Coordinates of C-alpha atoms in Angstrom, one line a residue:
M7 CA -54.9 79.5 54.2
L8 CA -57.6 77.7 52.2
K9 CA -56.5 78.8 49.1
T10 CA -53.4 78.1 49.9
T11 CA -54.0 74.4 50.9
I12 CA -55.6 74.0 47.3
K13 CA -53.2 75.3 45.8
A14 CA -50.7 72.9 47.6
S15 CA -52.6 69.5 46.8
V16 CA -52.9 70.8 43.1
L17 CA -48.6 71.3 42.8
A18 CA -48.5 68.2 44.4
V19 CA -50.7 65.9 41.9
M20 CA -48.9 67.7 39.3
S21 CA -45.4 66.9 40.9
V22 CA -46.2 63.0 41.2
A23 CA -48.0 63.3 38.0
A24 CA -44.4 64.2 36.6
T25 CA -42.5 61.3 38.0
M26 CA -45.3 58.9 36.5
A27 CA -45.0 61.0 32.7
G28 CA -40.9 60.5 32.8
A29 CA -41.8 57.0 32.8
Q30 CA -42.3 57.0 29.2
E31 CA -39.0 58.1 27.2
Y32 CA -39.0 58.8 23.1
Q33 CA -35.8 58.0 21.2
A34 CA -35.0 60.3 18.7
S35 CA -33.0 58.9 15.9
D36 CA -29.3 59.7 14.3
K37 CA -30.9 61.5 11.9
A38 CA -33.0 63.4 14.5
K39 CA -30.2 64.2 16.5
Q40 CA -28.1 64.7 13.1
L41 CA -30.8 67.4 12.0
A42 CA -31.2 69.1 15.6
K43 CA -27.2 69.8 15.4
K44 CA -26.8 71.0 11.4
Y45 CA -29.5 73.6 11.6
L46 CA -30.2 76.7 13.6
I47 CA -32.3 76.2 16.6
A48 CA -33.6 79.4 17.9
D49 CA -36.6 79.1 20.9
T50 CA -38.0 82.7 21.6
H51 CA -39.1 82.1 25.1
I52 CA -36.7 80.5 27.8
D53 CA -37.2 82.1 31.5
V54 CA -33.7 81.6 32.6
P55 CA -33.2 85.3 34.1
Y56 CA -36.2 85.2 36.1
R57 CA -35.1 81.8 37.5
I58 CA -32.1 82.8 38.5
H59 CA -32.9 85.7 40.0
N60 CA -35.7 84.4 42.5
S61 CA -33.1 81.4 42.9
W62 CA -29.6 81.5 41.6
E63 CA -27.8 78.4 40.1
D64 CA -25.0 78.5 37.5
V65 CA -26.2 77.3 34.2
T66 CA -23.1 77.3 32.4
V67 CA -23.0 73.9 34.2
A68 CA -25.2 71.4 34.8
T69 CA -27.7 72.8 37.3
E70 CA -29.7 70.0 39.3
S71 CA -33.4 71.6 39.0
G72 CA -34.9 73.8 36.1
D73 CA -35.2 73.2 31.9
F74 CA -32.0 75.0 31.3
D75 CA -28.5 74.3 31.1
Y76 CA -25.7 74.7 28.7
P77 CA -24.9 70.8 28.8
R78 CA -28.2 70.1 28.1
A79 CA -28.8 72.8 25.5
V80 CA -25.8 71.4 23.7
E81 CA -27.2 67.9 23.9
G82 CA -30.6 69.9 22.4
G83 CA -28.7 71.4 19.5
L84 CA -30.1 74.8 20.9
N85 CA -28.7 77.9 19.4
V86 CA -30.4 80.8 20.2
P87 CA -32.4 80.9 23.6
F88 CA -34.6 83.8 23.8
M89 CA -33.8 84.7 27.7
A90 CA -37.3 86.4 28.8
I91 CA -36.5 89.9 30.7
Y92 CA -39.8 88.5 32.4
I93 CA -41.4 91.5 34.5
P94 CA -44.4 90.4 37.1
A95 CA -47.6 92.4 36.2
E96 CA -47.8 93.7 39.9
Y97 CA -44.9 96.2 38.7
E98 CA -47.5 98.4 37.0
Q99 CA -48.9 99.5 40.5
T100 CA -45.8 99.1 42.4
G101 CA -42.7 100.8 40.2
G102 CA -39.4 99.1 40.6
S103 CA -39.8 97.8 36.6
I104 CA -36.9 99.4 34.9
E105 CA -34.8 98.6 37.9
L106 CA -35.9 95.2 37.9
A107 CA -35.3 95.1 34.1
H108 CA -31.9 96.0 34.6
D109 CA -31.0 93.3 36.8
L110 CA -32.2 90.3 34.4
I111 CA -30.0 92.2 31.7
D112 CA -27.3 92.3 33.9
S113 CA -27.4 88.7 34.8
M114 CA -27.5 87.9 31.5
E115 CA -24.4 89.4 30.5
A116 CA -22.7 88.2 33.2
L117 CA -23.5 84.4 32.6
V118 CA -21.6 85.5 28.8
G119 CA -18.9 87.0 31.1
R120 CA -19.0 83.6 33.1
A121 CA -18.3 81.5 30.2
P122 CA -17.2 83.4 27.0
N123 CA -16.3 80.2 25.4
K124 CA -19.9 78.9 25.9
F125 CA -21.5 82.1 24.8
A126 CA -22.2 85.2 23.3
L127 CA -24.9 88.0 22.9
A128 CA -26.5 88.1 19.5
Y129 CA -28.7 91.1 18.6
S130 CA -29.4 89.7 15.0
P131 CA -29.8 87.1 13.1
A132 CA -26.6 87.4 11.8
E133 CA -24.5 87.3 14.4
A134 CA -26.7 84.5 15.9
R135 CA -25.2 82.7 12.8
E136 CA -21.4 83.9 13.6
N137 CA -22.1 82.3 17.3
M138 CA -23.2 79.4 15.8
N139 CA -21.0 78.5 13.3
N140 CA -17.7 79.9 16.3
G141 CA -18.8 77.0 18.1
L142 CA -20.9 79.5 20.4
M143 CA -24.7 79.8 21.7
S144 CA -26.3 82.9 21.1
I145 CA -27.9 84.6 24.2
A146 CA -30.7 87.0 23.0
M147 CA -33.6 88.8 25.0
G148 CA -36.9 89.6 24.7
M149 CA -39.2 91.4 27.0
E150 CA -42.3 89.6 28.7
N151 CA -44.1 92.4 29.8
G152 CA -44.1 96.5 28.5
T153 CA -44.1 97.9 31.9
P154 CA -40.6 98.8 31.8
M155 CA -41.5 101.6 29.0
E156 CA -43.4 104.0 31.9
G157 CA -45.1 105.9 29.1
D158 CA -42.1 107.5 27.5
L159 CA -40.5 105.9 24.4
D160 CA -36.7 107.3 24.9
N161 CA -36.7 104.2 27.1
L162 CA -37.8 101.4 23.9
E163 CA -34.4 103.2 22.9
M164 CA -33.1 102.4 25.8
F165 CA -33.8 99.4 26.1
Y166 CA -32.9 98.2 22.4
E167 CA -29.3 99.9 23.0
R168 CA -29.1 97.1 26.0
G169 CA -30.2 94.2 23.7
V170 CA -33.3 93.5 23.9
R171 CA -35.0 92.7 21.1
Y172 CA -38.7 91.5 20.9
I173 CA -41.6 93.3 23.6
S174 CA -44.6 91.7 24.6
F175 CA -47.0 94.7 25.3
A176 CA -48.7 93.2 28.7
H177 CA -48.7 89.8 30.9
S178 CA -51.2 88.8 33.0
Q179 CA -53.2 92.3 33.8
T180 CA -53.9 95.4 32.0
N181 CA -50.8 97.8 31.5
H182 CA -50.8 101.0 30.7
I183 CA -49.8 99.7 26.8
S184 CA -52.3 97.0 26.1
D185 CA -55.2 95.2 27.4
S186 CA -54.0 91.3 28.9
S187 CA -55.5 88.1 27.4
Y188 CA -55.8 86.9 31.0
D189 CA -57.3 90.1 32.5
I190 CA -61.3 90.6 32.4
R191 CA -61.2 94.1 32.9
K192 CA -60.6 95.9 28.6
Q193 CA -59.5 98.8 29.8
W194 CA -58.6 100.0 26.4
D195 CA -61.0 97.5 24.4
G196 CA -57.3 97.0 22.5
L197 CA -54.4 99.3 22.8
S198 CA -53.9 102.3 24.5
E199 CA -53.3 105.6 22.3
F200 CA -49.2 105.0 24.0
G201 CA -49.7 101.3 22.4
F202 CA -50.7 102.9 19.4
E203 CA -47.9 104.8 19.4
L204 CA -45.5 102.3 21.1
V205 CA -46.0 99.8 17.7
K206 CA -45.1 102.6 15.0
A207 CA -41.6 103.4 17.4
C208 CA -40.7 99.2 17.5
N209 CA -40.8 99.5 14.0
D210 CA -39.1 102.4 14.0
I211 CA -35.8 101.5 15.8
G212 CA -36.0 97.5 14.7
M213 CA -37.6 95.8 17.5
M214 CA -40.0 92.9 17.1
I215 CA -43.5 92.9 18.5
D216 CA -44.6 90.0 20.4
V217 CA -48.7 89.4 20.3
S218 CA -48.3 86.7 23.0
H219 CA -50.6 87.8 26.3
I220 CA -52.5 90.8 24.8
S221 CA -55.9 90.2 24.3
D222 CA -57.7 89.8 21.0
E223 CA -58.6 93.3 20.3
A224 CA -54.9 94.3 21.5
F225 CA -53.8 92.1 18.8
Y226 CA -55.9 93.0 15.7
D227 CA -55.0 96.9 16.7
V228 CA -51.8 95.6 16.6
I229 CA -52.1 94.0 13.1
E230 CA -54.1 97.2 11.5
T231 CA -51.1 99.2 12.6
T232 CA -47.9 97.8 12.4
E233 CA -46.0 97.9 9.1
A234 CA -43.3 95.1 10.2
P235 CA -43.6 91.1 10.6
V236 CA -45.0 90.2 14.0
I237 CA -44.2 87.2 16.7
A238 CA -45.9 85.3 18.8
S239 CA -43.4 84.3 21.2
H240 CA -44.8 81.4 23.3
S241 CA -48.3 80.8 22.1
S242 CA -50.2 77.4 20.8
L243 CA -53.7 77.2 19.6
R244 CA -57.3 78.2 20.3
S245 CA -59.0 75.0 18.8
F246 CA -56.8 72.8 20.8
T247 CA -57.9 74.9 24.2
P248 CA -61.4 76.2 24.0
G249 CA -61.8 79.6 25.6
F250 CA -58.7 80.3 26.7
E251 CA -58.0 83.7 25.3
R252 CA -54.0 83.1 25.2
N253 CA -54.3 81.1 22.9
M254 CA -54.3 82.0 19.1
S255 CA -58.0 81.3 17.3
D256 CA -57.7 80.1 13.6
D257 CA -58.6 84.0 12.7
M258 CA -56.1 85.9 14.6
L259 CA -53.5 83.0 13.1
K260 CA -54.8 83.7 9.6
K261 CA -54.4 87.3 9.7
L262 CA -50.3 86.5 11.8
A263 CA -50.1 84.6 8.1
E264 CA -51.3 88.1 6.1
N265 CA -48.5 90.3 8.2
G266 CA -46.0 87.4 7.6
G267 CA -45.3 87.2 11.4
V268 CA -44.8 83.8 12.6
V269 CA -46.2 81.4 15.7
Q270 CA -43.7 80.1 18.3
I271 CA -45.9 77.4 19.6
N272 CA -45.4 77.1 23.5
F273 CA -44.8 73.5 25.5
G274 CA -46.7 74.0 28.4
S275 CA -49.9 71.4 28.9
S276 CA -52.3 73.6 29.4
F277 CA -51.4 75.5 26.1
V278 CA -51.1 72.0 24.6
A279 CA -54.0 69.6 25.7
Q280 CA -57.9 70.7 27.0
Q281 CA -57.8 68.5 29.7
A282 CA -54.7 69.9 31.3
N283 CA -55.8 73.7 30.5
R284 CA -58.5 73.2 32.7
Y285 CA -57.3 70.6 35.2
R286 CA -56.4 73.6 37.9
D287 CA -59.9 75.0 37.9
M288 CA -61.4 71.3 38.5
M289 CA -59.2 70.2 40.9
K290 CA -59.7 73.4 42.7
K291 CA -63.3 73.4 42.4
R292 CA -63.4 69.7 43.6
I293 CA -61.1 69.9 47.3
Q294 CA -63.1 73.6 48.1
A295 CA -66.6 71.3 48.3
V296 CA -64.9 68.9 50.6
Y297 CA -63.2 71.6 52.9
Q298 CA -66.8 73.6 52.2
Q299 CA -68.3 70.7 53.6
F300 CA -66.1 68.6 55.9
G301 CA -63.6 71.3 57.3
E302 CA -60.5 71.9 55.8
D303 CA -59.0 70.5 59.0
S304 CA -61.1 67.0 59.4
D305 CA -60.1 63.6 58.6
E306 CA -62.5 63.1 56.5
A307 CA -61.4 66.4 54.4
K308 CA -58.2 65.0 54.3
R309 CA -59.3 61.1 53.3
R310 CA -61.7 62.5 50.6
V311 CA -59.1 65.4 49.2
A312 CA -56.3 62.3 49.3
E313 CA -58.4 59.9 47.1
I314 CA -59.3 63.1 45.0
E315 CA -55.6 63.4 44.4
A316 CA -55.1 59.9 43.9
T317 CA -57.7 59.1 40.5
N318 CA -57.1 62.9 39.1
P319 CA -53.6 62.8 38.1
Y320 CA -52.1 65.7 36.2
P321 CA -52.7 65.0 32.1
Y322 CA -49.7 66.2 30.7
A323 CA -49.5 66.9 27.2
T324 CA -47.8 64.9 24.8
L325 CA -45.1 65.5 22.0
E326 CA -47.6 64.1 19.3
Q327 CA -50.1 67.0 21.2
V328 CA -47.6 69.7 20.5
L329 CA -46.9 68.2 16.8
D330 CA -51.1 68.7 16.3
H331 CA -50.3 71.9 17.0
I332 CA -47.7 72.6 14.2
D333 CA -50.0 70.4 11.9
H334 CA -52.6 72.6 12.1
V335 CA -50.5 76.1 11.5
K336 CA -49.4 74.5 8.3
E337 CA -52.6 73.0 7.2
L338 CA -54.2 76.4 7.6
I339 CA -52.0 79.1 7.1
G340 CA -48.3 77.5 5.9
V341 CA -45.4 76.3 7.5
E342 CA -43.4 79.2 6.4
H343 CA -45.1 81.0 9.9
I344 CA -44.3 78.1 12.6
G345 CA -41.7 78.7 14.8
I346 CA -40.4 76.9 18.8
G347 CA -41.4 79.3 21.6
S348 CA -41.4 76.6 24.2
D349 CA -41.9 78.0 27.9
Y350 CA -38.8 76.1 29.6
D351 CA -38.8 77.7 33.0
G352 CA -42.0 79.1 32.9
V353 CA -44.5 76.6 33.1
G354 CA -43.4 75.1 36.0
D355 CA -43.6 70.9 35.9
S356 CA -46.6 71.1 33.3
L357 CA -43.8 70.2 30.3
P358 CA -45.6 67.6 27.9
V359 CA -43.9 64.4 28.0
G360 CA -40.9 63.5 24.7
L361 CA -40.3 67.7 25.9
K362 CA -39.1 67.9 29.2
D363 CA -36.0 70.2 28.4
V364 CA -33.9 71.6 26.3
S365 CA -32.1 68.4 25.3
T366 CA -35.4 67.1 24.0
Y367 CA -35.2 69.0 20.8
P368 CA -34.2 66.5 19.0
N369 CA -37.8 64.5 19.7
L370 CA -39.9 67.1 18.2
V371 CA -37.4 66.8 15.4
Q372 CA -38.0 63.1 15.4
G373 CA -41.8 63.6 15.3
L374 CA -41.8 66.0 12.1
L375 CA -40.0 63.4 10.3
D376 CA -42.0 61.1 11.3
R377 CA -44.8 63.1 9.7
D378 CA -43.5 63.8 6.6
Y379 CA -41.9 67.3 7.0
S380 CA -38.9 67.6 4.6
E381 CA -35.7 68.6 5.9
K382 CA -35.9 71.8 4.5
E383 CA -39.5 72.3 6.1
I384 CA -37.9 71.3 9.8
E385 CA -35.2 73.8 8.8
M386 CA -37.6 76.7 8.7
I387 CA -39.6 75.7 12.2
L388 CA -36.5 75.5 14.5
G389 CA -35.3 78.7 13.2
G390 CA -35.6 80.0 9.9
N391 CA -38.7 80.9 9.6
F392 CA -38.0 82.9 12.9
T393 CA -34.9 84.8 11.6
R394 CA -36.8 85.3 8.6
V395 CA -39.0 87.4 10.7
W396 CA -36.1 89.4 12.9
Q397 CA -34.4 90.0 10.0
Q398 CA -37.3 91.4 8.4
V399 CA -38.2 93.9 11.3
L400 CA -34.2 95.3 11.1
D401 CA -34.3 95.6 7.7
H402 CA -37.8 97.8 7.8
A403 CA -36.4 100.4 10.8
K404 CA -33.3 100.5 8.4

């Protein structure tokens, strides 16, 4: 009960802060909007499948909740949303991961079936560009958590045939493939024996390997083993969030550059700003201390918790801080290794001011223009770098 109450209190503060954050508006110029429409925008991590699995909404039309729907995506210029086939970590123990993965893939095929004048599936960069030229938004898919492999490489081929084009080897817990960045238990000290086999099999079949979520040791194992470039589908930079292993260190970025891969910057405030990254833990500790001192149901505890909530609003990141991450990658390893992996519909109400949903990519473009990025560099960041890696992975398989 105590943990539930603390979580509710923290979420309430974030909700109020979200309303406040929305008051600050960004205005993209006509040029920024034009560039967002002109160039292919590929966002490699959007959590629509699990969102509508839990609470169905028809995202082919405007929705009242969530970060993605077709009208807003068109407004933002989005061409290739990579929909995350997300498998919660507990499925490693409970079973049923293959069935859930098929259900989520089915839902994306059904999405296209409901609105063939709006969406089309895409299994390659060429198909994505063809869809764009035909006025259709591509639905591409990546698997977040490799648990559905279930130790059998035949499952890799099965999901590739169903349209999955990248795999994040683990999620929030270590599994039979890899250690997780979130899990203090490092069962394999990197990849498992099957994990090494899976790297080679992904190279052979043309499946992109996603290094987001895996431990540092697993990342280096992947880099030393793969013969094709990799992606970090939705990660930001550890230099801005010290101690947060889920983000990438500068040394990892340098290895990623040597590999020819791309880091797709995550927009979530806790990935972008140190204050936001530490906020939940800070609030939980302060609220828990009040409950332990005064009792959870006492009037004094309620008064003090309300005061904590009122004086500690959620410290949302800003568009400028997201741009700082992009600047850092450019300065460290070059603009050719940067892309977008927003994590829309996957980070709750923690999105930064100026990038609250899929309609706001022009704000990002405006920020890049303001920081003197060239039109060519903007094209690379929006989707050119990622589609280059995607094609290289396919070419290697051939």
